[in-house]
């Protein structure tokens, strides 16, 4: 069965510092991997996704993620965070079952930014 | 602009009442989903539908019901059988047979039992 683990429930970084959010997945085949961001009281917005090809993928808002098959990881990074990046971040792994895409989400990592 | 509209944004339910959460999309997506979000538990799938007049149970379907009479609409009813309904509910949609597409989400409905 698919599963996703985000080891860090809460991370605090200073504005301008670099950021890495961890994501480990369990899936037997080639995974389809996603990172979403959620502002308080809002829905989720897609940051980036990986399904094949270059293992370093670029997303919106200056985020990138690297797929490492040997480590079953898909960590999210940003070189310099802004106060507006404070939010909750979800990693997800997906597959298609009878036509419908089904995503399994991690528990989320809440990011706090210190001024 | 295309998107998903969830209403209401906030909903209060008395004990023993059924309530219905609305989800409408104009993206022409075939698949629609309902997720429940609780603090520290991520998102859990309640129901999903791939086509009109058909839907499948997710991981936590007990105490919930859905219908899919139109492609654009996928309402969720939280019944009195759901013992702990207070949560944030998210509706999403996607296209079929595209594992790399991901979901488009609505902005959510926060349900509180009073």
Tab-separated table of C-alpha atoms in Angstrom:
chain	number	residue	atom	x	y	z
A	1	UNK	CA	0.000	0.000	0.000
A	2	UNK	CA	1.068	3.553	-0.605
A	3	UNK	CA	2.125	5.685	2.319
A	4	UNK	CA	3.806	9.014	2.883
A	5	UNK	CA	5.762	10.138	5.925
A	6	UNK	CA	6.636	13.708	6.730
A	7	UNK	CA	8.917	13.361	9.753
A	8	UNK	CA	8.727	16.989	10.838
A	9	UNK	CA	5.386	18.168	12.226
A	10	UNK	CA	6.563	21.737	12.760
A	11	UNK	CA	9.608	23.655	11.512
A	12	UNK	CA	10.658	27.197	12.332
A	13	UNK	CA	13.157	29.093	10.196
A	14	UNK	CA	14.250	32.695	10.003
A	15	UNK	CA	13.270	34.861	7.084
A	16	UNK	CA	15.953	34.654	4.409
A	17	UNK	CA	17.230	31.271	5.594
A	18	UNK	CA	17.153	28.145	3.472
A	19	UNK	CA	14.473	25.520	3.909
A	20	UNK	CA	14.206	21.782	3.436
A	21	UNK	CA	11.043	19.824	4.199
A	22	UNK	CA	11.375	16.067	4.249
A	23	UNK	CA	9.101	13.536	2.611
A	24	UNK	CA	9.521	9.763	2.440
A	25	UNK	CA	7.177	7.538	0.513
A	26	UNK	CA	6.392	3.865	0.207
A	27	UNK	CA	5.192	2.667	-3.164
A	28	UNK	CA	6.023	-0.388	-5.220
A	29	UNK	CA	6.141	1.140	-8.675
A	30	UNK	CA	7.322	4.416	-10.150
A	31	UNK	CA	5.730	7.005	-7.924
A	32	UNK	CA	3.866	10.113	-8.918
A	33	UNK	CA	4.804	12.653	-6.257
A	34	UNK	CA	3.348	16.008	-5.345
A	35	UNK	CA	3.893	18.872	-2.929
A	36	UNK	CA	0.964	21.054	-1.920
A	37	UNK	CA	0.796	24.174	0.256
A	38	UNK	CA	-2.115	25.230	2.442
A	39	UNK	CA	-2.611	28.653	3.992
A	40	UNK	CA	-4.759	28.739	7.160
A	41	UNK	CA	-8.421	28.078	6.458
A	42	UNK	CA	-7.806	27.566	2.742
A	43	UNK	CA	-7.634	24.744	0.263
A	44	UNK	CA	-4.448	23.179	-1.038
A	45	UNK	CA	-2.421	24.637	-3.898
A	46	UNK	CA	-0.092	22.551	-6.023
A	47	UNK	CA	3.554	23.613	-5.682
A	48	UNK	CA	5.206	21.024	-7.926
A	49	UNK	CA	5.057	17.432	-9.070
A	50	UNK	CA	7.299	14.639	-10.279
A	51	UNK	CA	6.420	11.712	-12.493
A	52	UNK	CA	9.443	11.015	-14.698
A	53	UNK	CA	12.592	12.512	-16.176
A	54	UNK	CA	14.791	15.026	-14.415
A	55	UNK	CA	14.825	14.236	-10.713
A	56	UNK	CA	15.090	17.894	-9.742
A	57	UNK	CA	11.790	19.627	-10.381
A	58	UNK	CA	11.003	23.290	-10.185
A	59	UNK	CA	7.743	24.651	-8.894
A	60	UNK	CA	5.967	27.869	-8.159
A	61	UNK	CA	7.011	30.466	-5.573
A	62	UNK	CA	10.693	29.532	-5.935
A	63	UNK	CA	10.348	25.988	-4.571
A	64	UNK	CA	12.104	22.911	-5.907
A	65	UNK	CA	12.135	19.247	-4.963
A	66	UNK	CA	14.484	16.384	-5.624
A	67	UNK	CA	13.370	12.811	-6.196
A	68	UNK	CA	15.790	10.219	-4.840
A	69	UNK	CA	14.646	6.711	-5.618
A	70	UNK	CA	17.380	5.062	-3.538
A	71	UNK	CA	16.195	6.909	-0.452
A	72	UNK	CA	12.460	6.873	-1.297
A	73	UNK	CA	12.472	10.598	-0.700
A	74	UNK	CA	11.060	13.704	-2.327
A	75	UNK	CA	12.292	16.622	-0.230
A	76	UNK	CA	11.116	20.170	-0.819
A	77	UNK	CA	13.623	23.022	-0.772
A	78	UNK	CA	13.765	26.779	-1.051
A	79	UNK	CA	17.022	28.778	-0.954
A	80	UNK	CA	15.605	31.778	0.906
A	81	UNK	CA	12.225	31.837	2.636
A	82	UNK	CA	9.890	34.795	2.835
A	83	UNK	CA	7.405	35.544	5.599
A	84	UNK	CA	4.611	34.706	3.129
A	85	UNK	CA	5.862	31.098	2.968
A	86	UNK	CA	4.432	30.423	6.430
A	87	UNK	CA	1.855	27.704	5.813
A	88	UNK	CA	1.335	23.965	6.020
A	89	UNK	CA	2.980	21.781	3.429
A	90	UNK	CA	1.768	18.372	2.311
A	91	UNK	CA	3.594	15.708	0.355
A	92	UNK	CA	1.484	13.187	-1.570
A	93	UNK	CA	1.960	10.063	-3.674
A	94	UNK	CA	-0.553	9.167	-6.357
A	95	UNK	CA	-1.665	6.358	-8.593
A	96	UNK	CA	-4.598	5.631	-10.881
A	97	UNK	CA	-7.241	3.138	-9.783
A	98	UNK	CA	-9.978	2.365	-12.323
A	99	UNK	CA	-9.319	5.684	-13.990
A	100	UNK	CA	-9.486	7.821	-10.886
A	101	UNK	CA	-6.323	9.347	-9.534
A	102	UNK	CA	-5.981	8.639	-5.835
A	103	UNK	CA	-3.564	10.654	-3.742
A	104	UNK	CA	-2.294	9.592	-0.336
A	105	UNK	CA	-1.122	12.521	1.751
A	106	UNK	CA	1.421	12.839	4.489
A	107	UNK	CA	0.433	14.381	7.809
A	108	UNK	CA	1.806	17.758	6.848
A	109	UNK	CA	4.599	20.035	8.065
A	110	UNK	CA	3.689	23.396	9.525
A	111	UNK	CA	6.227	26.077	8.660
A	112	UNK	CA	6.694	29.123	10.868
A	113	UNK	CA	8.893	32.028	9.759
A	114	UNK	CA	10.737	34.162	12.298
A	115	UNK	CA	11.224	37.802	11.258
B	1	UNK	CA	-11.898	31.432	-14.306
B	2	UNK	CA	-12.362	27.726	-13.754
B	3	UNK	CA	-12.284	26.306	-10.291
B	4	UNK	CA	-14.033	24.557	-7.455
B	5	UNK	CA	-16.546	26.300	-5.207
B	6	UNK	CA	-17.348	24.944	-1.781
B	7	UNK	CA	-20.173	26.338	0.317
B	8	UNK	CA	-20.757	27.334	2.956
B	9	UNK	CA	-17.354	28.307	4.298
B	10	UNK	CA	-18.513	27.742	7.883
B	11	UNK	CA	-21.283	25.393	9.005
B	12	UNK	CA	-22.662	24.620	12.428
B	13	UNK	CA	-24.526	21.429	13.179
B	14	UNK	CA	-26.574	20.452	16.169
B	15	UNK	CA	-26.362	16.976	17.577
B	16	UNK	CA	-28.520	14.538	15.580
B	17	UNK	CA	-28.810	16.716	12.492
B	18	UNK	CA	-27.809	15.883	8.956
B	19	UNK	CA	-26.020	18.624	7.046
B	20	UNK	CA	-25.003	18.881	3.400
B	21	UNK	CA	-21.822	20.466	2.098
B	22	UNK	CA	-21.841	21.756	-1.448
B	23	UNK	CA	-19.086	21.284	-4.033
B	24	UNK	CA	-19.357	22.610	-7.591
B	25	UNK	CA	-16.672	22.652	-10.301
B	26	UNK	CA	-16.508	24.223	-13.760
B	27	UNK	CA	-13.270	22.578	-14.828
B	28	UNK	CA	-15.018	19.816	-16.794
B	29	UNK	CA	-13.241	17.266	-14.606
B	30	UNK	CA	-14.691	13.777	-14.464
B	31	UNK	CA	-13.387	12.775	-11.040
B	32	UNK	CA	-14.350	14.433	-7.763
B	33	UNK	CA	-13.281	13.732	-4.196
B	34	UNK	CA	-14.100	14.561	-0.605
B	35	UNK	CA	-11.410	14.685	2.056
B	36	UNK	CA	-11.591	15.298	5.759
B	37	UNK	CA	-8.777	17.207	7.469
B	38	UNK	CA	-8.082	17.047	11.197
B	39	UNK	CA	-5.112	18.673	12.939
B	40	UNK	CA	-2.058	16.439	12.785
B	41	UNK	CA	-3.781	13.771	10.681
B	42	UNK	CA	-3.348	15.074	7.181
B	43	UNK	CA	-6.114	14.458	4.673
B	44	UNK	CA	-8.269	11.344	4.713
B	45	UNK	CA	-10.419	10.269	1.781
B	46	UNK	CA	-14.163	10.013	2.448
B	47	UNK	CA	-15.675	9.333	-1.000
B	48	UNK	CA	-14.774	9.785	-4.624
B	49	UNK	CA	-16.606	9.630	-7.925
B	50	UNK	CA	-15.274	8.937	-11.402
B	51	UNK	CA	-18.499	9.389	-13.316
B	52	UNK	CA	-22.035	10.639	-12.911
B	53	UNK	CA	-24.284	8.341	-10.851
B	54	UNK	CA	-21.346	6.346	-9.519
B	55	UNK	CA	-19.130	6.799	-6.461
B	56	UNK	CA	-16.768	4.790	-4.282
B	57	UNK	CA	-16.095	4.700	-0.568
B	58	UNK	CA	-12.789	6.005	0.658
B	59	UNK	CA	-11.014	5.203	3.899
B	60	UNK	CA	-13.480	6.865	6.297
B	61	UNK	CA	-16.916	6.704	4.598
B	62	UNK	CA	-18.925	5.690	7.685
B	63	UNK	CA	-21.408	8.380	8.675
B	64	UNK	CA	-21.206	10.156	5.316
B	65	UNK	CA	-23.161	9.962	2.071
B	66	UNK	CA	-22.710	11.502	-1.376
B	67	UNK	CA	-24.482	11.834	-4.693
B	68	UNK	CA	-23.295	12.605	-8.220
B	69	UNK	CA	-26.303	13.546	-10.311
B	70	UNK	CA	-24.395	16.062	-12.411
B	71	UNK	CA	-20.799	16.122	-13.565
B	72	UNK	CA	-20.287	19.522	-11.996
B	73	UNK	CA	-21.658	18.737	-8.542
B	74	UNK	CA	-20.660	16.344	-5.745
B	75	UNK	CA	-22.439	17.196	-2.470
B	76	UNK	CA	-21.467	15.533	0.793
B	77	UNK	CA	-23.992	14.821	3.543
B	78	UNK	CA	-22.705	14.404	7.072
B	79	UNK	CA	-25.272	12.271	8.805
B	80	UNK	CA	-26.137	11.936	12.469
B	81	UNK	CA	-24.310	8.608	12.388
B	82	UNK	CA	-20.990	10.448	12.127
B	83	UNK	CA	-19.994	10.672	15.774
B	84	UNK	CA	-17.216	13.220	15.459
B	85	UNK	CA	-18.013	15.449	12.487
B	86	UNK	CA	-16.147	18.575	13.578
B	87	UNK	CA	-13.427	18.988	10.949
B	88	UNK	CA	-12.344	20.857	7.841
B	89	UNK	CA	-13.763	19.315	4.673
B	90	UNK	CA	-12.071	19.670	1.320
B	91	UNK	CA	-13.471	18.899	-2.108
B	92	UNK	CA	-11.162	18.224	-5.047
B	93	UNK	CA	-11.393	17.292	-8.702
B	94	UNK	CA	-9.162	15.732	-11.308
B	95	UNK	CA	-9.135	14.271	-14.776
B	96	UNK	CA	-9.241	10.541	-15.411
B	97	UNK	CA	-6.353	8.307	-16.386
B	98	UNK	CA	-3.698	10.945	-15.728
B	99	UNK	CA	-1.667	9.917	-12.703
B	100	UNK	CA	0.574	12.955	-12.987
B	101	UNK	CA	-2.226	15.536	-13.037
B	102	UNK	CA	-2.864	15.982	-9.336
B	103	UNK	CA	-5.954	17.521	-7.790
B	104	UNK	CA	-7.529	20.944	-7.877
B	105	UNK	CA	-8.945	21.804	-4.451
B	106	UNK	CA	-11.759	23.986	-3.260
B	107	UNK	CA	-11.268	26.379	-0.355
B	108	UNK	CA	-12.956	24.114	2.169
B	109	UNK	CA	-15.867	24.059	4.606
B	110	UNK	CA	-15.301	24.109	8.343
B	111	UNK	CA	-17.991	22.115	10.127
B	112	UNK	CA	-18.525	22.514	13.864
B	113	UNK	CA	-20.915	20.587	16.067
B	114	UNK	CA	-22.640	22.817	18.617
